[in-house]
Amino acid sequence: MPVVVDLAAPVPVLAAGGIADGRGVAAALALGAAGALLGTRFQATTEALVAPSTARAIVRGRGEETERSSVLDTARGSRWPSRYTARTLGHPFLDRWRGREAEPAADPEAGQAYQDGVARGEFPALPLWAGEGIDLIDDLPSAADLVGALAAQAEDALARAGGR
């Protein structure tokens, strides 16, 4: 983070990845970031524009249940660049192609198999995008309450660090 902050100066830099509580926000600030991006954490709030089942899956999920892959993007026909893989919770279609990630892109029937599985209810229509910070998520607060808690946690972490 410090190197990126130095290289990007004077452009503000946001830290992202694995940040899901105020301690992570404090660490990002201490390393020079102007702020932090908490994607998965805000999916698990009452106002999040995700299905309630997705928010509950995030609360129940664990970091070791997440993985990076391009398989679900390929199967869904997403135009997202394959070199930027998404981190998701487990998915039955991903299980089918694990270790053979390049094959669905070369197999025109793979996308159709995915769509057919979605239509039959075998597969969720969308991946459950979730980061490794999922282990720190155990509730579904409102976004306002979450922001307040994050600020209090960050202030506490920074005060403890400054007092040593």
N, C-alpha and C. Protein backbone atom coordinates (compact mmCIF):
# COMPACT_ATOMS: atom_id res chain seq x y z
N MET A 1 0.81 -1.19 0.00
CA MET A 1 0.00 0.00 0.00
C MET A 1 0.87 1.26 0.00
N PRO A 2 1.89 1.35 0.86
CA PRO A 2 2.69 2.57 0.85
C PRO A 2 3.32 2.88 -0.51
N VAL A 3 3.77 1.86 -1.21
CA VAL A 3 4.38 2.09 -2.53
C VAL A 3 3.35 2.63 -3.51
N VAL A 4 2.16 2.04 -3.51
CA VAL A 4 1.10 2.50 -4.42
C VAL A 4 0.72 3.93 -4.09
N VAL A 5 0.58 4.23 -2.81
CA VAL A 5 0.25 5.60 -2.39
C VAL A 5 1.31 6.58 -2.88
N ASP A 6 2.58 6.21 -2.74
CA ASP A 6 3.67 7.08 -3.19
C ASP A 6 3.65 7.25 -4.71
N LEU A 7 3.43 6.17 -5.43
CA LEU A 7 3.42 6.24 -6.89
C LEU A 7 2.24 7.04 -7.42
N ALA A 8 1.10 6.95 -6.76
CA ALA A 8 -0.11 7.62 -7.23
C ALA A 8 -0.23 9.07 -6.79
N ALA A 9 0.57 9.48 -5.82
CA ALA A 9 0.45 10.84 -5.27
C ALA A 9 0.48 11.87 -6.39
N PRO A 10 -0.38 12.85 -6.35
CA PRO A 10 -1.29 13.25 -5.27
C PRO A 10 -2.69 12.65 -5.37
N VAL A 11 -2.88 11.67 -6.24
CA VAL A 11 -4.20 11.04 -6.40
C VAL A 11 -4.49 10.18 -5.17
N PRO A 12 -5.65 10.35 -4.55
CA PRO A 12 -5.99 9.52 -3.38
C PRO A 12 -6.12 8.05 -3.77
N VAL A 13 -5.73 7.17 -2.89
CA VAL A 13 -5.78 5.73 -3.12
C VAL A 13 -6.70 5.11 -2.07
N LEU A 14 -7.58 4.22 -2.54
CA LEU A 14 -8.41 3.44 -1.62
C LEU A 14 -7.83 2.04 -1.52
N ALA A 15 -7.77 1.52 -0.32
CA ALA A 15 -7.34 0.14 -0.11
C ALA A 15 -8.55 -0.77 -0.29
N ALA A 16 -8.34 -1.95 -0.84
CA ALA A 16 -9.43 -2.89 -1.04
C ALA A 16 -8.89 -4.31 -0.90
N GLY A 17 -9.78 -5.21 -0.53
CA GLY A 17 -9.42 -6.60 -0.44
C GLY A 17 -9.22 -7.05 0.99
N GLY A 18 -10.12 -7.88 1.47
CA GLY A 18 -9.99 -8.44 2.80
C GLY A 18 -10.31 -7.49 3.94
N ILE A 19 -10.84 -6.32 3.64
CA ILE A 19 -11.17 -5.35 4.68
C ILE A 19 -12.66 -5.48 4.99
N ALA A 20 -12.98 -5.81 6.24
CA ALA A 20 -14.38 -6.02 6.60
C ALA A 20 -14.72 -5.50 7.98
N ASP A 21 -13.74 -4.84 8.64
CA ASP A 21 -14.04 -4.25 9.94
C ASP A 21 -13.18 -3.00 10.12
N GLY A 22 -13.38 -2.32 11.25
CA GLY A 22 -12.68 -1.08 11.50
C GLY A 22 -11.18 -1.24 11.65
N ARG A 23 -10.73 -2.41 12.10
CA ARG A 23 -9.29 -2.64 12.20
C ARG A 23 -8.64 -2.60 10.82
N GLY A 24 -9.33 -3.17 9.83
CA GLY A 24 -8.82 -3.15 8.46
C GLY A 24 -8.81 -1.74 7.90
N VAL A 25 -9.85 -0.96 8.22
CA VAL A 25 -9.89 0.44 7.80
C VAL A 25 -8.72 1.19 8.42
N ALA A 26 -8.49 0.98 9.72
CA ALA A 26 -7.39 1.65 10.41
C ALA A 26 -6.05 1.27 9.79
N ALA A 27 -5.88 0.00 9.47
CA ALA A 27 -4.62 -0.45 8.87
C ALA A 27 -4.41 0.22 7.52
N ALA A 28 -5.47 0.32 6.72
CA ALA A 28 -5.36 0.98 5.42
C ALA A 28 -4.96 2.44 5.58
N LEU A 29 -5.59 3.11 6.53
CA LEU A 29 -5.25 4.52 6.78
C LEU A 29 -3.81 4.66 7.27
N ALA A 30 -3.40 3.76 8.16
CA ALA A 30 -2.04 3.82 8.69
C ALA A 30 -0.99 3.59 7.60
N LEU A 31 -1.36 2.85 6.57
CA LEU A 31 -0.44 2.58 5.46
C LEU A 31 -0.49 3.66 4.38
N GLY A 32 -1.30 4.69 4.60
CA GLY A 32 -1.32 5.83 3.69
C GLY A 32 -2.51 5.93 2.77
N ALA A 33 -3.42 4.97 2.81
CA ALA A 33 -4.61 5.04 1.96
C ALA A 33 -5.50 6.20 2.42
N ALA A 34 -6.23 6.77 1.47
CA ALA A 34 -7.18 7.83 1.80
C ALA A 34 -8.47 7.25 2.36
N GLY A 35 -8.70 5.97 2.15
CA GLY A 35 -9.90 5.32 2.62
C GLY A 35 -9.85 3.84 2.26
N ALA A 36 -10.97 3.16 2.46
CA ALA A 36 -11.02 1.73 2.20
C ALA A 36 -12.32 1.38 1.50
N LEU A 37 -12.26 0.36 0.66
CA LEU A 37 -13.43 -0.16 -0.04
C LEU A 37 -13.79 -1.49 0.60
N LEU A 38 -15.00 -1.59 1.13
CA LEU A 38 -15.46 -2.80 1.82
C LEU A 38 -16.62 -3.41 1.05
N GLY A 39 -16.33 -4.12 -0.01
CA GLY A 39 -17.36 -4.65 -0.89
C GLY A 39 -18.24 -5.70 -0.26
N THR A 40 -17.65 -6.81 0.13
CA THR A 40 -18.44 -7.91 0.68
C THR A 40 -19.16 -7.48 1.95
N ARG A 41 -18.49 -6.68 2.79
CA ARG A 41 -19.11 -6.28 4.05
C ARG A 41 -20.41 -5.53 3.83
N PHE A 42 -20.45 -4.67 2.81
CA PHE A 42 -21.67 -3.90 2.57
C PHE A 42 -22.74 -4.71 1.84
N GLN A 43 -22.38 -5.86 1.26
CA GLN A 43 -23.41 -6.75 0.72
C GLN A 43 -24.23 -7.37 1.85
N ALA A 44 -23.64 -7.44 3.02
CA ALA A 44 -24.32 -8.03 4.18
C ALA A 44 -24.88 -6.92 5.07
N THR A 45 -25.70 -6.06 4.47
CA THR A 45 -26.45 -5.04 5.21
C THR A 45 -27.90 -5.12 4.78
N THR A 46 -28.76 -4.55 5.58
CA THR A 46 -30.19 -4.66 5.30
C THR A 46 -30.60 -3.97 4.01
N GLU A 47 -29.86 -2.95 3.58
CA GLU A 47 -30.23 -2.22 2.36
C GLU A 47 -29.55 -2.74 1.10
N ALA A 48 -28.65 -3.69 1.22
CA ALA A 48 -27.88 -4.15 0.07
C ALA A 48 -28.81 -4.62 -1.04
N LEU A 49 -28.43 -4.32 -2.27
CA LEU A 49 -29.23 -4.70 -3.42
C LEU A 49 -28.84 -6.11 -3.88
N VAL A 50 -28.93 -7.04 -2.94
CA VAL A 50 -28.69 -8.46 -3.22
C VAL A 50 -29.88 -9.22 -2.66
N ALA A 51 -30.05 -10.43 -3.15
CA ALA A 51 -31.11 -11.28 -2.61
C ALA A 51 -30.84 -11.55 -1.13
N PRO A 52 -31.88 -11.62 -0.32
CA PRO A 52 -31.67 -11.93 1.11
C PRO A 52 -30.87 -13.22 1.30
N SER A 53 -31.05 -14.18 0.41
CA SER A 53 -30.30 -15.43 0.53
C SER A 53 -28.80 -15.20 0.32
N THR A 54 -28.45 -14.23 -0.51
CA THR A 54 -27.04 -13.90 -0.73
C THR A 54 -26.45 -13.30 0.54
N ALA A 55 -27.16 -12.37 1.14
CA ALA A 55 -26.67 -11.75 2.38
C ALA A 55 -26.50 -12.80 3.47
N ARG A 56 -27.46 -13.71 3.59
CA ARG A 56 -27.37 -14.78 4.60
C ARG A 56 -26.19 -15.71 4.30
N ALA A 57 -25.95 -16.01 3.02
CA ALA A 57 -24.83 -16.88 2.65
C ALA A 57 -23.50 -16.22 3.03
N ILE A 58 -23.41 -14.91 2.90
CA ILE A 58 -22.20 -14.20 3.28
C ILE A 58 -21.98 -14.31 4.79
N VAL A 59 -23.04 -14.14 5.57
CA VAL A 59 -22.92 -14.24 7.02
C VAL A 59 -22.49 -15.65 7.43
N ARG A 60 -23.01 -16.67 6.76
CA ARG A 60 -22.67 -18.06 7.09
C ARG A 60 -21.33 -18.49 6.49
N GLY A 61 -20.89 -17.83 5.42
CA GLY A 61 -19.72 -18.26 4.68
C GLY A 61 -18.41 -18.09 5.42
N ARG A 62 -17.39 -18.75 4.94
CA ARG A 62 -16.05 -18.69 5.50
C ARG A 62 -15.05 -18.46 4.37
N GLY A 63 -13.94 -17.85 4.72
CA GLY A 63 -12.92 -17.52 3.73
C GLY A 63 -12.44 -18.72 2.93
N GLU A 64 -12.31 -19.86 3.59
CA GLU A 64 -11.82 -21.04 2.87
C GLU A 64 -12.83 -21.58 1.87
N GLU A 65 -14.07 -21.07 1.92
CA GLU A 65 -15.10 -21.48 0.96
C GLU A 65 -15.12 -20.56 -0.27
N THR A 66 -14.24 -19.59 -0.31
CA THR A 66 -14.18 -18.70 -1.46
C THR A 66 -13.03 -19.10 -2.36
N GLU A 67 -13.17 -18.78 -3.63
CA GLU A 67 -12.06 -19.03 -4.56
C GLU A 67 -12.16 -18.11 -5.76
N ARG A 68 -11.02 -17.89 -6.37
CA ARG A 68 -10.93 -17.05 -7.57
C ARG A 68 -10.99 -17.94 -8.80
N SER A 69 -11.81 -17.55 -9.76
CA SER A 69 -11.94 -18.33 -10.99
C SER A 69 -12.61 -17.47 -12.04
N SER A 70 -12.39 -17.81 -13.29
CA SER A 70 -13.10 -17.15 -14.39
C SER A 70 -14.21 -18.04 -14.94
N VAL A 71 -14.37 -19.25 -14.39
CA VAL A 71 -15.34 -20.21 -14.92
C VAL A 71 -16.76 -19.64 -14.94
N LEU A 72 -17.21 -19.02 -13.86
CA LEU A 72 -18.59 -18.53 -13.82
C LEU A 72 -18.80 -17.36 -14.77
N ASP A 73 -17.80 -16.50 -14.93
CA ASP A 73 -17.91 -15.42 -15.91
C ASP A 73 -18.02 -15.99 -17.31
N THR A 74 -17.19 -16.98 -17.62
CA THR A 74 -17.23 -17.61 -18.94
C THR A 74 -18.58 -18.25 -19.19
N ALA A 75 -19.07 -19.02 -18.22
CA ALA A 75 -20.34 -19.74 -18.37
C ALA A 75 -21.51 -18.78 -18.56
N ARG A 76 -21.46 -17.64 -17.88
CA ARG A 76 -22.55 -16.66 -17.97
C ARG A 76 -22.44 -15.78 -19.20
N GLY A 77 -21.36 -15.91 -19.96
CA GLY A 77 -21.17 -15.08 -21.13
C GLY A 77 -20.77 -13.66 -20.79
N SER A 78 -20.18 -13.48 -19.61
CA SER A 78 -19.76 -12.15 -19.19
C SER A 78 -18.60 -11.68 -20.06
N ARG A 79 -18.56 -10.40 -20.30
CA ARG A 79 -17.46 -9.84 -21.08
C ARG A 79 -16.34 -9.35 -20.18
N TRP A 80 -16.39 -9.70 -18.90
CA TRP A 80 -15.35 -9.33 -17.97
C TRP A 80 -14.04 -9.98 -18.41
N PRO A 81 -12.94 -9.25 -18.43
CA PRO A 81 -11.67 -9.85 -18.89
C PRO A 81 -11.27 -11.04 -18.02
N SER A 82 -10.96 -12.16 -18.65
CA SER A 82 -10.69 -13.41 -17.92
C SER A 82 -9.45 -13.32 -17.03
N ARG A 83 -8.55 -12.39 -17.33
CA ARG A 83 -7.36 -12.30 -16.47
C ARG A 83 -7.70 -11.70 -15.10
N TYR A 84 -8.87 -11.09 -14.96
CA TYR A 84 -9.32 -10.54 -13.67
C TYR A 84 -10.38 -11.47 -13.11
N THR A 85 -9.95 -12.48 -12.41
CA THR A 85 -10.88 -13.48 -11.89
C THR A 85 -11.68 -12.91 -10.72
N ALA A 86 -12.85 -13.46 -10.54
CA ALA A 86 -13.72 -13.05 -9.45
C ALA A 86 -13.58 -14.02 -8.29
N ARG A 87 -13.72 -13.51 -7.08
CA ARG A 87 -13.73 -14.37 -5.89
C ARG A 87 -15.18 -14.58 -5.50
N THR A 88 -15.57 -15.84 -5.40
CA THR A 88 -16.95 -16.18 -5.07
C THR A 88 -16.98 -17.28 -4.02
N LEU A 89 -18.15 -17.41 -3.41
CA LEU A 89 -18.41 -18.60 -2.61
C LEU A 89 -18.61 -19.77 -3.56
N GLY A 90 -18.57 -20.96 -3.03
CA GLY A 90 -18.72 -22.15 -3.86
C GLY A 90 -19.95 -22.13 -4.74
N HIS A 91 -19.88 -22.85 -5.84
CA HIS A 91 -20.95 -22.89 -6.83
C HIS A 91 -20.86 -24.25 -7.51
N PRO A 92 -21.98 -24.96 -7.71
CA PRO A 92 -21.93 -26.29 -8.31
C PRO A 92 -21.28 -26.33 -9.70
N PHE A 93 -21.49 -25.30 -10.51
CA PHE A 93 -20.89 -25.29 -11.84
C PHE A 93 -19.37 -25.12 -11.73
N LEU A 94 -18.96 -24.30 -10.80
CA LEU A 94 -17.52 -24.13 -10.56
C LEU A 94 -16.90 -25.45 -10.10
N ASP A 95 -17.61 -26.18 -9.25
CA ASP A 95 -17.12 -27.49 -8.81
C ASP A 95 -16.88 -28.42 -10.00
N ARG A 96 -17.76 -28.36 -10.98
CA ARG A 96 -17.68 -29.23 -12.14
C ARG A 96 -16.43 -28.96 -12.98
N TRP A 97 -15.99 -27.69 -13.02
CA TRP A 97 -14.88 -27.30 -13.91
C TRP A 97 -13.59 -26.99 -13.16
N ARG A 98 -13.54 -27.17 -11.86
CA ARG A 98 -12.34 -26.85 -11.08
C ARG A 98 -11.14 -27.63 -11.63
N GLY A 99 -10.04 -26.91 -11.81
CA GLY A 99 -8.84 -27.51 -12.35
C GLY A 99 -8.80 -27.55 -13.86
N ARG A 100 -9.91 -27.16 -14.48
CA ARG A 100 -9.99 -27.14 -15.94
C ARG A 100 -10.59 -25.81 -16.40
N GLU A 101 -10.13 -24.71 -15.78
CA GLU A 101 -10.74 -23.40 -15.97
C GLU A 101 -10.77 -22.92 -17.41
N ALA A 102 -9.81 -23.32 -18.23
CA ALA A 102 -9.77 -22.84 -19.61
C ALA A 102 -10.76 -23.58 -20.51
N GLU A 103 -11.19 -24.74 -20.10
CA GLU A 103 -12.04 -25.56 -20.96
C GLU A 103 -13.42 -24.96 -21.26
N PRO A 104 -14.13 -24.36 -20.30
CA PRO A 104 -15.46 -23.83 -20.64
C PRO A 104 -15.41 -22.76 -21.75
N ALA A 105 -14.35 -21.99 -21.80
CA ALA A 105 -14.23 -20.95 -22.84
C ALA A 105 -14.10 -21.58 -24.22
N ALA A 106 -13.50 -22.77 -24.29
CA ALA A 106 -13.31 -23.44 -25.57
C ALA A 106 -14.47 -24.38 -25.92
N ASP A 107 -15.40 -24.56 -24.99
CA ASP A 107 -16.51 -25.50 -25.19
C ASP A 107 -17.82 -24.73 -25.28
N PRO A 108 -18.35 -24.55 -26.49
CA PRO A 108 -19.60 -23.78 -26.62
C PRO A 108 -20.78 -24.40 -25.87
N GLU A 109 -20.69 -25.68 -25.59
CA GLU A 109 -21.79 -26.34 -24.87
C GLU A 109 -21.75 -26.04 -23.37
N ALA A 110 -20.61 -25.58 -22.85
CA ALA A 110 -20.50 -25.31 -21.42
C ALA A 110 -21.43 -24.17 -21.01
N GLY A 111 -21.45 -23.10 -21.78
CA GLY A 111 -22.36 -21.98 -21.47
C GLY A 111 -23.82 -22.41 -21.52
N GLN A 112 -24.15 -23.23 -22.50
CA GLN A 112 -25.53 -23.72 -22.60
C GLN A 112 -25.87 -24.63 -21.43
N ALA A 113 -24.91 -25.45 -21.01
CA ALA A 113 -25.14 -26.33 -19.87
C ALA A 113 -25.39 -25.51 -18.61
N TYR A 114 -24.66 -24.40 -18.49
CA TYR A 114 -24.87 -23.51 -17.35
C TYR A 114 -26.28 -22.92 -17.40
N GLN A 115 -26.66 -22.37 -18.55
CA GLN A 115 -27.99 -21.77 -18.69
C GLN A 115 -29.10 -22.80 -18.44
N ASP A 116 -28.91 -24.00 -18.95
CA ASP A 116 -29.90 -25.06 -18.73
C ASP A 116 -29.98 -25.41 -17.24
N GLY A 117 -28.83 -25.48 -16.57
CA GLY A 117 -28.81 -25.76 -15.13
C GLY A 117 -29.50 -24.68 -14.33
N VAL A 118 -29.33 -23.42 -14.74
CA VAL A 118 -30.02 -22.31 -14.07
C VAL A 118 -31.52 -22.45 -14.28
N ALA A 119 -31.94 -22.74 -15.51
CA ALA A 119 -33.36 -22.88 -15.83
C ALA A 119 -34.00 -24.02 -15.03
N ARG A 120 -33.27 -25.08 -14.79
CA ARG A 120 -33.79 -26.22 -14.01
C ARG A 120 -33.68 -26.00 -12.52
N GLY A 121 -33.03 -24.89 -12.10
CA GLY A 121 -32.87 -24.62 -10.68
C GLY A 121 -31.70 -25.35 -10.05
N GLU A 122 -30.84 -25.94 -10.85
CA GLU A 122 -29.67 -26.67 -10.33
C GLU A 122 -28.57 -25.71 -9.89
N PHE A 123 -28.48 -24.56 -10.55
CA PHE A 123 -27.43 -23.59 -10.27
C PHE A 123 -28.06 -22.25 -9.93
N PRO A 124 -27.47 -21.51 -9.01
CA PRO A 124 -27.91 -20.12 -8.81
C PRO A 124 -27.61 -19.34 -10.09
N ALA A 125 -28.46 -18.39 -10.43
CA ALA A 125 -28.28 -17.61 -11.66
C ALA A 125 -27.02 -16.76 -11.60
N LEU A 126 -26.70 -16.27 -10.43
CA LEU A 126 -25.52 -15.42 -10.28
C LEU A 126 -24.55 -16.02 -9.27
N PRO A 127 -23.27 -15.81 -9.47
CA PRO A 127 -22.31 -16.22 -8.46
C PRO A 127 -22.53 -15.42 -7.18
N LEU A 128 -22.11 -15.97 -6.06
CA LEU A 128 -22.16 -15.25 -4.79
C LEU A 128 -20.78 -14.63 -4.57
N TRP A 129 -20.59 -13.41 -5.10
CA TRP A 129 -19.32 -12.74 -4.98
C TRP A 129 -19.05 -12.44 -3.51
N ALA A 130 -17.89 -12.86 -3.05
CA ALA A 130 -17.52 -12.64 -1.65
C ALA A 130 -16.01 -12.73 -1.52
N GLY A 131 -15.45 -11.83 -0.72
CA GLY A 131 -14.02 -11.81 -0.50
C GLY A 131 -13.59 -12.58 0.73
N GLU A 132 -12.29 -12.65 0.92
CA GLU A 132 -11.73 -13.42 2.02
C GLU A 132 -12.03 -12.81 3.38
N GLY A 133 -12.42 -11.55 3.43
CA GLY A 133 -12.79 -10.92 4.69
C GLY A 133 -14.11 -11.42 5.24
N ILE A 134 -14.73 -12.35 4.54
CA ILE A 134 -16.03 -12.89 4.92
C ILE A 134 -16.03 -13.46 6.34
N ASP A 135 -14.87 -13.94 6.81
CA ASP A 135 -14.79 -14.49 8.16
C ASP A 135 -15.10 -13.46 9.24
N LEU A 136 -14.98 -12.19 8.91
CA LEU A 136 -15.24 -11.13 9.87
C LEU A 136 -16.70 -10.66 9.87
N ILE A 137 -17.53 -11.27 9.04
CA ILE A 137 -18.92 -10.83 8.89
C ILE A 137 -19.83 -11.83 9.58
N ASP A 138 -20.55 -11.36 10.61
CA ASP A 138 -21.43 -12.26 11.33
C ASP A 138 -22.80 -11.66 11.64
N ASP A 139 -23.12 -10.55 10.96
CA ASP A 139 -24.43 -9.93 11.19
C ASP A 139 -24.89 -9.18 9.94
N LEU A 140 -26.13 -8.70 9.99
CA LEU A 140 -26.73 -7.96 8.88
C LEU A 140 -27.25 -6.62 9.40
N PRO A 141 -26.35 -5.71 9.72
CA PRO A 141 -26.80 -4.40 10.24
C PRO A 141 -27.30 -3.52 9.10
N SER A 142 -27.87 -2.38 9.47
CA SER A 142 -28.15 -1.37 8.45
C SER A 142 -26.81 -0.77 8.03
N ALA A 143 -26.77 -0.18 6.85
CA ALA A 143 -25.53 0.45 6.39
C ALA A 143 -25.12 1.58 7.33
N ALA A 144 -26.09 2.34 7.83
CA ALA A 144 -25.78 3.44 8.75
C ALA A 144 -25.14 2.91 10.03
N ASP A 145 -25.71 1.85 10.59
CA ASP A 145 -25.13 1.26 11.80
C ASP A 145 -23.74 0.70 11.53
N LEU A 146 -23.57 0.10 10.35
CA LEU A 146 -22.26 -0.45 10.00
C LEU A 146 -21.22 0.66 9.90
N VAL A 147 -21.55 1.76 9.24
CA VAL A 147 -20.60 2.87 9.12
C VAL A 147 -20.21 3.38 10.51
N GLY A 148 -21.18 3.52 11.39
CA GLY A 148 -20.88 3.96 12.76
C GLY A 148 -19.97 2.99 13.48
N ALA A 149 -20.24 1.69 13.35
CA ALA A 149 -19.41 0.69 14.00
C ALA A 149 -18.00 0.67 13.41
N LEU A 150 -17.89 0.78 12.09
CA LEU A 150 -16.57 0.80 11.44
C LEU A 150 -15.75 1.99 11.92
N ALA A 151 -16.39 3.15 12.00
CA ALA A 151 -15.68 4.36 12.46
C ALA A 151 -15.21 4.19 13.90
N ALA A 152 -16.07 3.67 14.77
CA ALA A 152 -15.68 3.47 16.17
C ALA A 152 -14.55 2.45 16.29
N GLN A 153 -14.65 1.36 15.54
CA GLN A 153 -13.59 0.34 15.57
C GLN A 153 -12.27 0.90 15.05
N ALA A 154 -12.33 1.67 13.97
CA ALA A 154 -11.11 2.26 13.40
C ALA A 154 -10.48 3.25 14.38
N GLU A 155 -11.31 4.08 14.97
CA GLU A 155 -10.78 5.05 15.95
C GLU A 155 -10.12 4.32 17.11
N ASP A 156 -10.75 3.26 17.60
CA ASP A 156 -10.19 2.49 18.71
C ASP A 156 -8.86 1.86 18.30
N ALA A 157 -8.81 1.26 17.11
CA ALA A 157 -7.57 0.61 16.65
C ALA A 157 -6.46 1.64 16.49
N LEU A 158 -6.78 2.80 15.92
CA LEU A 158 -5.75 3.83 15.74
C LEU A 158 -5.29 4.39 17.08
N ALA A 159 -6.22 4.53 18.05
CA ALA A 159 -5.83 5.02 19.37
C ALA A 159 -4.92 4.02 20.07
N ARG A 160 -5.25 2.72 19.96
CA ARG A 160 -4.40 1.70 20.57
C ARG A 160 -3.02 1.68 19.92
N ALA A 161 -2.97 1.84 18.61
CA ALA A 161 -1.68 1.84 17.91
C ALA A 161 -0.86 3.07 18.27
N GLY A 162 -1.52 4.20 18.44
CA GLY A 162 -0.82 5.43 18.77
C GLY A 162 -0.35 5.46 20.20
N GLY A 163 -0.98 4.68 21.06
CA GLY A 163 -0.63 4.68 22.47
C GLY A 163 0.55 3.79 22.80
N ARG A 164 1.02 3.05 21.83
CA ARG A 164 2.13 2.11 22.11
C ARG A 164 3.45 2.73 21.82
